[in-house]
XYZ file of C-alpha atoms in Angstrom:
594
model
C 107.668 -171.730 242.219
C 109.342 -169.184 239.810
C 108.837 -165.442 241.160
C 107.709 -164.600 237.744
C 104.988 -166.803 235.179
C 104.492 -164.765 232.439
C 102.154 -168.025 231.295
C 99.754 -167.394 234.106
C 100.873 -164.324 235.206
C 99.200 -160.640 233.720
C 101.971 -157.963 232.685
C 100.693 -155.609 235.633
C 100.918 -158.348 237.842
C 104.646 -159.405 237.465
C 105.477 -155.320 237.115
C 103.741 -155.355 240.835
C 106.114 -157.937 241.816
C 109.210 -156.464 240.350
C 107.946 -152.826 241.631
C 108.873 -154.194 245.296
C 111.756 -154.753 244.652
C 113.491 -152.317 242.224
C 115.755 -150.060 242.424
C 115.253 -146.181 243.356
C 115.785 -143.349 241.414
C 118.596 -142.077 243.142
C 120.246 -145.800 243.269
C 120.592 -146.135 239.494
C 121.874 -142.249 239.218
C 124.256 -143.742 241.655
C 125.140 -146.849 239.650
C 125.337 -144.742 235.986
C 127.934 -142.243 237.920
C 125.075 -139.500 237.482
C 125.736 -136.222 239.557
C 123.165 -135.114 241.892
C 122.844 -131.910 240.097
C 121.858 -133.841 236.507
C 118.923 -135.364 238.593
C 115.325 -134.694 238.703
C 113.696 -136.760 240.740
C 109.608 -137.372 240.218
C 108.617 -139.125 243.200
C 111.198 -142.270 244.681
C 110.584 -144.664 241.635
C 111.609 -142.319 238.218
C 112.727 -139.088 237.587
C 114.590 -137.203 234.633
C 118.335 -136.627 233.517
C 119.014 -133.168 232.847
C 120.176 -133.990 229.257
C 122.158 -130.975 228.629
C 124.228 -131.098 231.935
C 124.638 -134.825 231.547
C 126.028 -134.356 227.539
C 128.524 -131.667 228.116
C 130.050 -133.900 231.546
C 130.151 -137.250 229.011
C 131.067 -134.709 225.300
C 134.604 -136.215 224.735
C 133.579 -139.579 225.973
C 132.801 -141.922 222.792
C 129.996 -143.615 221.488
C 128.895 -147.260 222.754
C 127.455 -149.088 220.055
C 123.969 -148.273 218.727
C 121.543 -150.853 217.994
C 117.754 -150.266 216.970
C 115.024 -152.397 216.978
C 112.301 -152.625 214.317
C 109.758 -155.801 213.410
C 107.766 -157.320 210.452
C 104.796 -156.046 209.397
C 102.584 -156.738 212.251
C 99.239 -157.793 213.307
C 96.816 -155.282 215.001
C 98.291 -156.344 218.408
C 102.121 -155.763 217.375
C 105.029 -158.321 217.730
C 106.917 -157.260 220.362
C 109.453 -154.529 219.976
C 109.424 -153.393 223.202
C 109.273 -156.592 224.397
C 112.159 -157.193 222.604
C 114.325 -153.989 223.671
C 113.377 -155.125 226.868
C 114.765 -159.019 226.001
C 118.022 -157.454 224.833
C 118.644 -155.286 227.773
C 118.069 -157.895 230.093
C 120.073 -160.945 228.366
C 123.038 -158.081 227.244
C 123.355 -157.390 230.896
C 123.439 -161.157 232.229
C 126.087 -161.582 229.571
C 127.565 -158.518 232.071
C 127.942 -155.530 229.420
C 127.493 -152.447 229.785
C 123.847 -151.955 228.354
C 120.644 -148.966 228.313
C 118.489 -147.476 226.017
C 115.570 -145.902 225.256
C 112.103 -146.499 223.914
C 108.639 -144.090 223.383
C 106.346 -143.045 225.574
C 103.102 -144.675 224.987
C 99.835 -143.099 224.208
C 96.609 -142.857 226.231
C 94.869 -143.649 222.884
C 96.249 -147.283 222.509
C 97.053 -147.979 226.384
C 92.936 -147.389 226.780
C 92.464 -149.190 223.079
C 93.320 -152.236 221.624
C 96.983 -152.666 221.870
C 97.756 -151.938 225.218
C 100.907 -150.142 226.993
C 103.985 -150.568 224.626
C 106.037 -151.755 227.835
C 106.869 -154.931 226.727
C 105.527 -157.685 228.295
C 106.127 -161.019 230.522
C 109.486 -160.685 232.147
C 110.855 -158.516 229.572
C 108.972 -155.824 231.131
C 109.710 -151.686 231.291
C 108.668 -150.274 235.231
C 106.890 -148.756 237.119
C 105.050 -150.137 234.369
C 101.242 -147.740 235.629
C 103.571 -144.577 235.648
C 104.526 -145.346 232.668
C 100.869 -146.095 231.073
C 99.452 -142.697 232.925
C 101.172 -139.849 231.536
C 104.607 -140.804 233.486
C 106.471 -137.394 233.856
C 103.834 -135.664 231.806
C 105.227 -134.642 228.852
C 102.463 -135.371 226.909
C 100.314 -133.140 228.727
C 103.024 -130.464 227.816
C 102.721 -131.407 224.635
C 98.841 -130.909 224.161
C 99.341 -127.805 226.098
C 101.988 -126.672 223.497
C 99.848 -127.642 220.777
C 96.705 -126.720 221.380
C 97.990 -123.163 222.746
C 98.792 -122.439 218.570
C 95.745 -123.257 218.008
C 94.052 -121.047 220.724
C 96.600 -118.128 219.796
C 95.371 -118.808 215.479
C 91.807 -118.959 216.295
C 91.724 -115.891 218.733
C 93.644 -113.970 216.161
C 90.677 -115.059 213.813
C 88.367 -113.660 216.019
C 90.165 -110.142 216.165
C 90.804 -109.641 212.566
C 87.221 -110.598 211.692
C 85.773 -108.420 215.071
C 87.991 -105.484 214.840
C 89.746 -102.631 211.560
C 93.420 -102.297 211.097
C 93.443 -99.178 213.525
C 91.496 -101.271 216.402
C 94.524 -103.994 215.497
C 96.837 -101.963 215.658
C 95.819 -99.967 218.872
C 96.841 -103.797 220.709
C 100.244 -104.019 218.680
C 98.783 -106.206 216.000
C 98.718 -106.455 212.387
C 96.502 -108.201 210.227
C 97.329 -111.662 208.979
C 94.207 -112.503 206.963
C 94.421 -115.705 208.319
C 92.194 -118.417 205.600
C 89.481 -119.914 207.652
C 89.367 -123.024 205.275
C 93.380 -123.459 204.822
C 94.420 -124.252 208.473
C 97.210 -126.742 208.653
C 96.580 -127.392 212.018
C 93.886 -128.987 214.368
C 93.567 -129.465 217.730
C 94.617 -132.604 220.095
C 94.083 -135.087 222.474
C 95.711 -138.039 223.631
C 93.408 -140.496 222.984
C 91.326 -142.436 219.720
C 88.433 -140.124 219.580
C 86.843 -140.700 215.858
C 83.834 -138.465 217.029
C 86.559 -135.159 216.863
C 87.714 -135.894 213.803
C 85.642 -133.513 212.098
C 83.787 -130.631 214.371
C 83.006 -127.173 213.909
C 83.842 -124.739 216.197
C 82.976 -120.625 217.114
C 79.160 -120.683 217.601
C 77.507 -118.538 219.161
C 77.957 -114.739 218.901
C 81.178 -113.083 217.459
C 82.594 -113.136 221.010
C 82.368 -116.998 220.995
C 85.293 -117.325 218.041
C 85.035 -117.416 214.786
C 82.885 -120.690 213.316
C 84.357 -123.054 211.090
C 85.599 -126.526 210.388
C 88.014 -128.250 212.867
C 89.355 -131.125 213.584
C 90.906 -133.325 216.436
C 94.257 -135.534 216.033
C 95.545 -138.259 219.016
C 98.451 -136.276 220.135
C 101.228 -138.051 219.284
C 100.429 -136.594 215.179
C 101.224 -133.406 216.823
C 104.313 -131.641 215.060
C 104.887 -130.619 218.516
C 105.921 -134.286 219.692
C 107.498 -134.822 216.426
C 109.740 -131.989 217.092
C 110.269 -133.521 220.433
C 111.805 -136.007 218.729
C 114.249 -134.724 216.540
C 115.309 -131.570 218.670
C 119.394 -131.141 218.929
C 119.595 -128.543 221.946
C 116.851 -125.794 223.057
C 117.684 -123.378 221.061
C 116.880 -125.671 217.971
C 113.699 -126.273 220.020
C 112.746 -123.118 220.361
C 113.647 -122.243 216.592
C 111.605 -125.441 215.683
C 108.819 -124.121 217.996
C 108.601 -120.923 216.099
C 108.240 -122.480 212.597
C 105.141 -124.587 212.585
C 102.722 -123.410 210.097
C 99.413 -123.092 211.685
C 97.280 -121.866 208.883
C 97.382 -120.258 205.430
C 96.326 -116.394 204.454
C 94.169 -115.640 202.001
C 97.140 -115.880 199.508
C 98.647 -118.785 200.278
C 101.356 -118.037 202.456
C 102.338 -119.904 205.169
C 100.915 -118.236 209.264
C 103.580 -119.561 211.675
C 103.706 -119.647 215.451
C 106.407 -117.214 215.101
C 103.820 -114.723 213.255
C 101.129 -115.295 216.026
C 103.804 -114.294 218.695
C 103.223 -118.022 220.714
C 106.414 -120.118 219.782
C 108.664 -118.894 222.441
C 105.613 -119.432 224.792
C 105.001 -122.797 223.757
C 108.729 -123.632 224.644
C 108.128 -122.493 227.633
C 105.494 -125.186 228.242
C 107.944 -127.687 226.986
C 110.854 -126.754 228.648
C 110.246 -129.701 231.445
C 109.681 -132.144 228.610
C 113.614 -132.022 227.385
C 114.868 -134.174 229.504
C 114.024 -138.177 229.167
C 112.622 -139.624 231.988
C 115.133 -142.794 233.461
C 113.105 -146.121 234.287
C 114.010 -149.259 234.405
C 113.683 -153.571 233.447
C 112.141 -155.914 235.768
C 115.790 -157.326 235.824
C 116.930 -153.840 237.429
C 118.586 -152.323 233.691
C 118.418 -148.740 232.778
C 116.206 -147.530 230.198
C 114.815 -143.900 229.117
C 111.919 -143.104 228.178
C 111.329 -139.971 225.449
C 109.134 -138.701 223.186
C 106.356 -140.636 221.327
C 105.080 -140.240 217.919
C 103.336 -143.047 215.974
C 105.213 -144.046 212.933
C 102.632 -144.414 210.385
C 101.370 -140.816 211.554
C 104.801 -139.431 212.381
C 108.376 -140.191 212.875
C 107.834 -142.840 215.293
C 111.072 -142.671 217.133
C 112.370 -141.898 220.794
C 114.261 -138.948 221.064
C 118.050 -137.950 219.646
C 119.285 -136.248 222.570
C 118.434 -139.515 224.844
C 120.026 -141.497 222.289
C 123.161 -138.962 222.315
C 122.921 -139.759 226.148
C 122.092 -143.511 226.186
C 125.190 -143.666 223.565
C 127.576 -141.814 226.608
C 125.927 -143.824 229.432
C 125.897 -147.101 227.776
C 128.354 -149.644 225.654
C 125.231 -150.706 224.215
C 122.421 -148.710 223.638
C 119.119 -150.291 222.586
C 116.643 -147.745 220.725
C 113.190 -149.089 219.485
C 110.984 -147.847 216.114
C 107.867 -147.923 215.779
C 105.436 -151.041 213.817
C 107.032 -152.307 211.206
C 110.426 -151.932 209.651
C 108.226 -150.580 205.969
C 107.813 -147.272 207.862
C 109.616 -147.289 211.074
C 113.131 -148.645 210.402
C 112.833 -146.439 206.960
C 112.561 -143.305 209.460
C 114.980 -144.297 211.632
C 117.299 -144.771 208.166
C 116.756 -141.951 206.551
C 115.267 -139.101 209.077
C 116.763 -139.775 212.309
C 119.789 -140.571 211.683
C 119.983 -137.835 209.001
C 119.424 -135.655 211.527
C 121.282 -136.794 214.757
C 124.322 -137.641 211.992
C 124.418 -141.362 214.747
C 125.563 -144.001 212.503
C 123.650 -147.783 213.881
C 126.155 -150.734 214.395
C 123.027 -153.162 214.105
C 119.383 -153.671 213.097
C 116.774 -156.120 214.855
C 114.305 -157.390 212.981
C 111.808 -158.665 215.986
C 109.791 -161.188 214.155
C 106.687 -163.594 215.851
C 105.568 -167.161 214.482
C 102.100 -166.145 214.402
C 103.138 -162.442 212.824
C 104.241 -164.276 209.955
C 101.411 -167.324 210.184
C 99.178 -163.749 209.480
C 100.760 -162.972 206.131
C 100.351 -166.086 204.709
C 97.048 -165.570 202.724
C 97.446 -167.343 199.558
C 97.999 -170.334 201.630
C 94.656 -169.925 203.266
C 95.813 -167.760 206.589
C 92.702 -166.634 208.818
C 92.389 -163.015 209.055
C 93.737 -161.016 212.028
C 90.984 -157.806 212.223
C 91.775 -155.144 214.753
C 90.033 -155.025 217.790
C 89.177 -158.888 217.204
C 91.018 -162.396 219.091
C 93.817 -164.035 217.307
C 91.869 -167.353 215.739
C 93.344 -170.011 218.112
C 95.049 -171.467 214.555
C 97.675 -169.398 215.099
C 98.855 -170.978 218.505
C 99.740 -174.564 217.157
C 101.660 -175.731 214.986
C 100.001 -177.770 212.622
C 99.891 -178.582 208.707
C 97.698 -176.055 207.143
C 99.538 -173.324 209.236
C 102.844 -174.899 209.020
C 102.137 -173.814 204.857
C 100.841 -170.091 206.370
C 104.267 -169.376 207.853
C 106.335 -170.684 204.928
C 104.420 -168.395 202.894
C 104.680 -165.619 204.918
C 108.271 -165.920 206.135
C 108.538 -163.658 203.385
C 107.354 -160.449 204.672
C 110.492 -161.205 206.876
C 112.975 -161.682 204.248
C 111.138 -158.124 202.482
C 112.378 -156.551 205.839
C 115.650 -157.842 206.134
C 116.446 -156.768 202.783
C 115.628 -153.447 202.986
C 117.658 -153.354 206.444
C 120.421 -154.513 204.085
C 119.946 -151.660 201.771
C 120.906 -149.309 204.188
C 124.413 -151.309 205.031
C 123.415 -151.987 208.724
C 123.963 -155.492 209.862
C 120.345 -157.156 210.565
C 119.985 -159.447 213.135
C 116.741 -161.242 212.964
C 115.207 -161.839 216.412
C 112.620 -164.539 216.697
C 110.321 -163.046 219.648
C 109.351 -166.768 220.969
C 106.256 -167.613 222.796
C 105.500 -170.898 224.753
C 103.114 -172.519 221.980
C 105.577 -171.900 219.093
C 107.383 -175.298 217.824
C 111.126 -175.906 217.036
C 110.140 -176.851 213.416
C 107.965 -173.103 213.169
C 111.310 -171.381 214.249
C 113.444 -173.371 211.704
C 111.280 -172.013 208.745
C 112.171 -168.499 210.210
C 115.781 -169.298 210.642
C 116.666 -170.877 206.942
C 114.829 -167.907 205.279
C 116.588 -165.420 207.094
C 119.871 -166.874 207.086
C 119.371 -167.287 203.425
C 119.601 -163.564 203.195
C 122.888 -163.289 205.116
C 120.710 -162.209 208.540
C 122.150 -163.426 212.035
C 119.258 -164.833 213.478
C 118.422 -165.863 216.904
C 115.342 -167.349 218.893
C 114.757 -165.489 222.163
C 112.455 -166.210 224.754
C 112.682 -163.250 226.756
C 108.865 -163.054 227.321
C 108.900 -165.858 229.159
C 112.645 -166.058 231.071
C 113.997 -162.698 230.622
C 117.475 -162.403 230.442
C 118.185 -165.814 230.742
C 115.903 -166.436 227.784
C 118.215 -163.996 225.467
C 121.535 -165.320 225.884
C 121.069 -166.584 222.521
C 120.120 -163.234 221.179
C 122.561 -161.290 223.067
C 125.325 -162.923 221.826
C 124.308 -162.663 218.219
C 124.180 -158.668 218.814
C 127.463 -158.869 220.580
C 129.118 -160.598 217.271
C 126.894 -158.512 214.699
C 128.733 -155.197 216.557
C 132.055 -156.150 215.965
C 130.991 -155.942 211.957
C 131.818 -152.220 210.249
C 128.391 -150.762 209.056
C 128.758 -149.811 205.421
C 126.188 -147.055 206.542
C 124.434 -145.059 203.479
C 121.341 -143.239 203.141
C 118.599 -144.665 200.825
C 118.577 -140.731 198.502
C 120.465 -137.579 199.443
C 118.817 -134.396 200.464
C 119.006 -133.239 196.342
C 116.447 -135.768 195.314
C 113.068 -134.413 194.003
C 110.500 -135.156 196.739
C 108.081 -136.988 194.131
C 111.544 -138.953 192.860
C 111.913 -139.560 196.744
C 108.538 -140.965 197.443
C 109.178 -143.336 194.193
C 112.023 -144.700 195.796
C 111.109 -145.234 199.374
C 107.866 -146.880 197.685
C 109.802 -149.329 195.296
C 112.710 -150.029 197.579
C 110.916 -150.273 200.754
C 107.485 -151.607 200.060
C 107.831 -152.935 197.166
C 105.590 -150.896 194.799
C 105.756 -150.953 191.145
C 105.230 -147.378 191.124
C 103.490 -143.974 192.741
C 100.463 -142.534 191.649
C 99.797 -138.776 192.790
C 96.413 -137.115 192.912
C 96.230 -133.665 191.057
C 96.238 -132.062 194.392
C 99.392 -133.634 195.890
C 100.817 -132.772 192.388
C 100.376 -129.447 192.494
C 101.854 -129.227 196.291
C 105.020 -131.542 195.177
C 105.303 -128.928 192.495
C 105.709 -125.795 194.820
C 108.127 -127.987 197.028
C 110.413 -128.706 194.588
C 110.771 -125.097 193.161
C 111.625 -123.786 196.563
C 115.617 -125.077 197.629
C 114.878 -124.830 201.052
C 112.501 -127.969 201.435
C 115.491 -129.807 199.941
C 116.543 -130.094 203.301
C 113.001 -131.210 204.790
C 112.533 -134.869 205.352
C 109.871 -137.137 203.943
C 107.902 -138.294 206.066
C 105.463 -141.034 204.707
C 102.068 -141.492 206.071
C 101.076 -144.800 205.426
C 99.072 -147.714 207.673
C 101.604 -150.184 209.092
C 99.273 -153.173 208.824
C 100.421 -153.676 205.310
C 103.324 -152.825 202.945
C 101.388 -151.206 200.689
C 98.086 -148.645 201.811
C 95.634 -150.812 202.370
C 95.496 -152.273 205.558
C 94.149 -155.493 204.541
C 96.585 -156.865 201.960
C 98.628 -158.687 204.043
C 101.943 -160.292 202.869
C 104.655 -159.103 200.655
C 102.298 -158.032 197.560
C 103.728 -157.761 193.796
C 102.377 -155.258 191.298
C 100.821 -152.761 193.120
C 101.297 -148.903 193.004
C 101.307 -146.743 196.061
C 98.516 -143.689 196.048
C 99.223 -140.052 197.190
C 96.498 -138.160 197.988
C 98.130 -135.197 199.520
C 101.383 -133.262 201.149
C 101.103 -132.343 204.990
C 103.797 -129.618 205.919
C 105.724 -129.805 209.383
C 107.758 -126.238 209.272
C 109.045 -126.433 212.681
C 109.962 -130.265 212.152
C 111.324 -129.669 208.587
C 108.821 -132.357 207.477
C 107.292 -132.847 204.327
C 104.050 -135.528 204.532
C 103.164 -137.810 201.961
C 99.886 -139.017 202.549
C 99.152 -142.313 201.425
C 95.271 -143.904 201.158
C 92.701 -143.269 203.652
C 94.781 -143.038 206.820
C 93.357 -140.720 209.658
C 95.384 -138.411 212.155
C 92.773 -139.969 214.496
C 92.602 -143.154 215.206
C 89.311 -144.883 216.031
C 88.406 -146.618 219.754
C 87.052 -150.396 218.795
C 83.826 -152.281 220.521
C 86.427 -154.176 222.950
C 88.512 -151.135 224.505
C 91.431 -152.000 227.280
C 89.660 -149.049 228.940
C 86.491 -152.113 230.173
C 89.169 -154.073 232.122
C 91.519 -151.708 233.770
C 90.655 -150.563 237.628
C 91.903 -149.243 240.792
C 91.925 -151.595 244.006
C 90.200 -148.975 246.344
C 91.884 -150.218 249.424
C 95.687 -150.383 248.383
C 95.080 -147.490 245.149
C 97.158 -149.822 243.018
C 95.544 -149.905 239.038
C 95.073 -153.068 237.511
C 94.621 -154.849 234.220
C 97.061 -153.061 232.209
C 98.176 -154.889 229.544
């Protein structure tokens, strides 16, 4: 029998297995020629690199090629990117290259949800795969601590300039920033899908007990905190960053920062630790980081630039993941993060499933997919009514790999195969791809591993040796209104962009003021569909995209289109993960992640 059955096998099961037998912390330091004093070892299994050591010992060493990973619009279960970063690793490394990368850190709020732990799955498989569920090397506890300490250090400065006169203020060193009570930018956090926070008031009691108002609660990787994470260059840009968020309004209008309550340098303090990525590893024994986490319809949805600057010195090949679908996540990666890092991507994979696309058939009759529901069992066979599904909406594929093409990065289309899918299913996938001048390749990493990639790996390998024509979809000069037009025409497909009078009137004061030239937009939109409705699936024509509103991210340098009803707080459904996971009270091993 095979060590590994990812058919009857659960993830955490096979991770258990592989967990036996892989290799310490100190052993794959060892193997990546990584000095003792760049290590920081948490516990045998993981530990960080000291990022800023490691990129000053590697500076004049160059670049291996960079390769990220994006998907199709997906279901509400995903279609395995990191099960595909994962695939790649492993089959790039039997095919003896070179090869690392680095993916997000998952959130409490889905791990405990619906969609489980973003480690992959089957044999293509990130561990220790429970470290990695439970808060790993904690930087997202740093993060809420961060967060959440602007938000003590605004509301207690509330407090004082409502309890106390200008000469009481000033007696403790303070002056009075009329701080709006209804204009707050900010809210506080928590890491998981708590729709009960969303809206809470806060301060009552007596006028030692805060001020009262309205709150609010987002998961926290929406903080501006892990979206700075993100995109942070060196610590003094973190600390800079740290010192720019705008907490609140005053009673004019202007902008209260972290830097004017005094807590920015504090709060790098708290994320000093959280700098460095954390190294893991594949079942198959590959290296992998692991940094920073924001959602990408919520946020930037990318792993972190300084672990790609790493991964890119460590690696020949380094493997970098977005997050949902390439409408949103790819777009980021496009036109934020590589904006910012100034990394130019030798390839795109488009990770793409059989039943992904089966679900964006509907005008050929395709059952819906609701969250927090079971697939229908339609979409595991491979018969004549669903055969019409996928040909339908093999489209939402081609949507992707156009846009992909747009930004002159080579796409390579990866077919993320399962055991149930047919020959003829993958075919479909394959002409309409390769129609639009996409490599494509079936992989069946989820069930082999590396072995199951070869395929895959070899039409990354070829895509590489290709010259990106690299461009950015609009420069930095754009108009952010003309921006949002674009990304919503060339991206999802819109026929135009329809602002409300209140994200008019913000656009209006961005665009007067030269310095947001230079912040990026950041859309807000749900992933579960190219337009803003989560339940028009497909690759809809003549629709228009609605804005609502402008968040502002000062210490990120983001400016937030919001687009339809989406919430910085996601929701917990009837049939959480939380009901099956456990601990086995005799060896204190957790199962049932998924």
């Amino acid at each position: 029998m095979a060590k590994y059955d990812p058919v009857k096998q659960k993830d955490w099961q096979i991770a258990e297995i592989a967990e036996a037998e892989m290799i310490s912390f100190d052993a794959m330091c060892d193997k990546l020629q990584i000095p003792k004093d760049e290590r920081i070892p948490h516990g045998q299994k993981i530990g960080r690199v000291d990022y800023m050591k490691c990129l000053n010992r590697l500076r004049s060493k160059p670049d291996g090629k960079y390769i990220e990973v994006t998907a199709i619009t997906p279901t509400p279960l995903g279609e395995g990117k990191s099960t595909t970063s994962m695939g790649l690793i492993e089959g790039l490394g039997k095919r003896g290259v070179n090869v690392g990368g680095c993916i997000r850190q998952p959130s409490g709020g889905p791990t405990m949800n619906v969609k489980g732990t973003a480690a992959g799955g089957g044999i293509s498989l990130l561990i220790p795969m429970t470290e990695f569920s439970l808060g790993l090397t904690g930087d997202i506890n740093n993060i809420m601590n961060a967060h959440n300490l602007a938000m003590v250090a605004a509301t207690a400065r509330l407090q004082h300039e409502f309890n106390y006169d200008d000469a009481q203020l000033a007696k403790r060193n303070l002056k009075r920033l009329n701080i709006d009570p209804k204009n707050f930018e900010m809210g506080w956090i928590m890491d998981y899908c708590g729709q009960a926070l969303r809206h809470i008031i806060i301060g009552m009691g007596g006028k030692m007990d805060g001020f009262m108002m309205k709150s609010s609660f987002g998961i926290a990787v929406s903080s501006e905190v892990m979206a700075i994470l993100s995109v942070f260059t060196s610590l003094e840009d973190l600390r800079t960053r740290l010192n720019n968020m705008v907490v609140a309004y005053d009673k004019k209008g202007n902008p209260v920062t972290t830097g004017d309550l005094e807590v920015g340098n504090a709060m790098t303090a708290w994320m000093l630790p959280s700098i460095n990525p954390t190294l893991m590893q594949t079942v198959e024994g590959q290296p992998c980081f692991v940094h920073a986490g924001p959602f990408a319809n919520i946020a930037v949805g990318q792993s972190s630039i300084v672990a790609d600057q790493i991964g890119l010195k460590l690696f020949d090949y380094h493997i970098t993941e977005s997050g949902f679908g390439a409408d949103i996540g790819f777009e980021k990666f496009w036109n934020v993060k590589c904006r910012f890092s100034g990394l130019i991507p030798n390839v795109s994979v488009l990770t793409a499933t059989v039943r992904g696309l089966k679900h964006h058939g509907v005008k050929a009759g395709a059952l819906p997919c609701p969250p927090g529901k079971p697939v229908p069992k339609e979409y595991f066979s491979a018969g004549k009514e669903t055969m019409k599904w996928l040909e339908e909406g093999v489209e939402n594929a081609v949507h992707h790999v156009r846009s992909i093409k747009k930004a002159g990065i080579n796409p390579v289309v990866c077919i993320n195969s399962f055991h149930f899918d047919s020959d003829e299913e993958h075919a479909v996938i394959r002409r309409a791809c390769e129609a639009e001048g996409a490599r494509v390749a079936v992989s069946k990493h989820w069930q082999y591993g590396g072995e199951g990639a070869l395929e895959f790996a070899d039409a990354v390998i070829e895509a590489c040796k290709d010259k990106p024509q690299f461009k950015f979809l609009y420069p930095n000069e754009m108009p952010l209104r003309q921006r949002v037009e674009t990304i919503a025409k060339e991206v999802y497909g819109a026929d135009g962009v329809d602002f409300a009078p209140e994200a008019v009137a913000k656009a209006k004061r961005f665009e007067a003021d030269p310095k947001y030239n230079e912040y990026a937009t950041m859309m807000v939109k749900t992933h579960l569909s190219l337009t803003a409705d989560p339940t028009k699936k497909g690759t809809p024509k003549g629709w228009r995209l609605p804005v609502r509103d402008f968040l502002v991210y000062g210490g990120a340098k983001f400016i937030c289109p919001v687009c339809g009803a989406i919430s910085l707080m996601p929701g917990t459904g009837s049939d959480p993960a939380f009901r099956r996971v456990d601990v086995d009270v005799k060896s204190g091993k957790v199962t049932g992640l998924f």
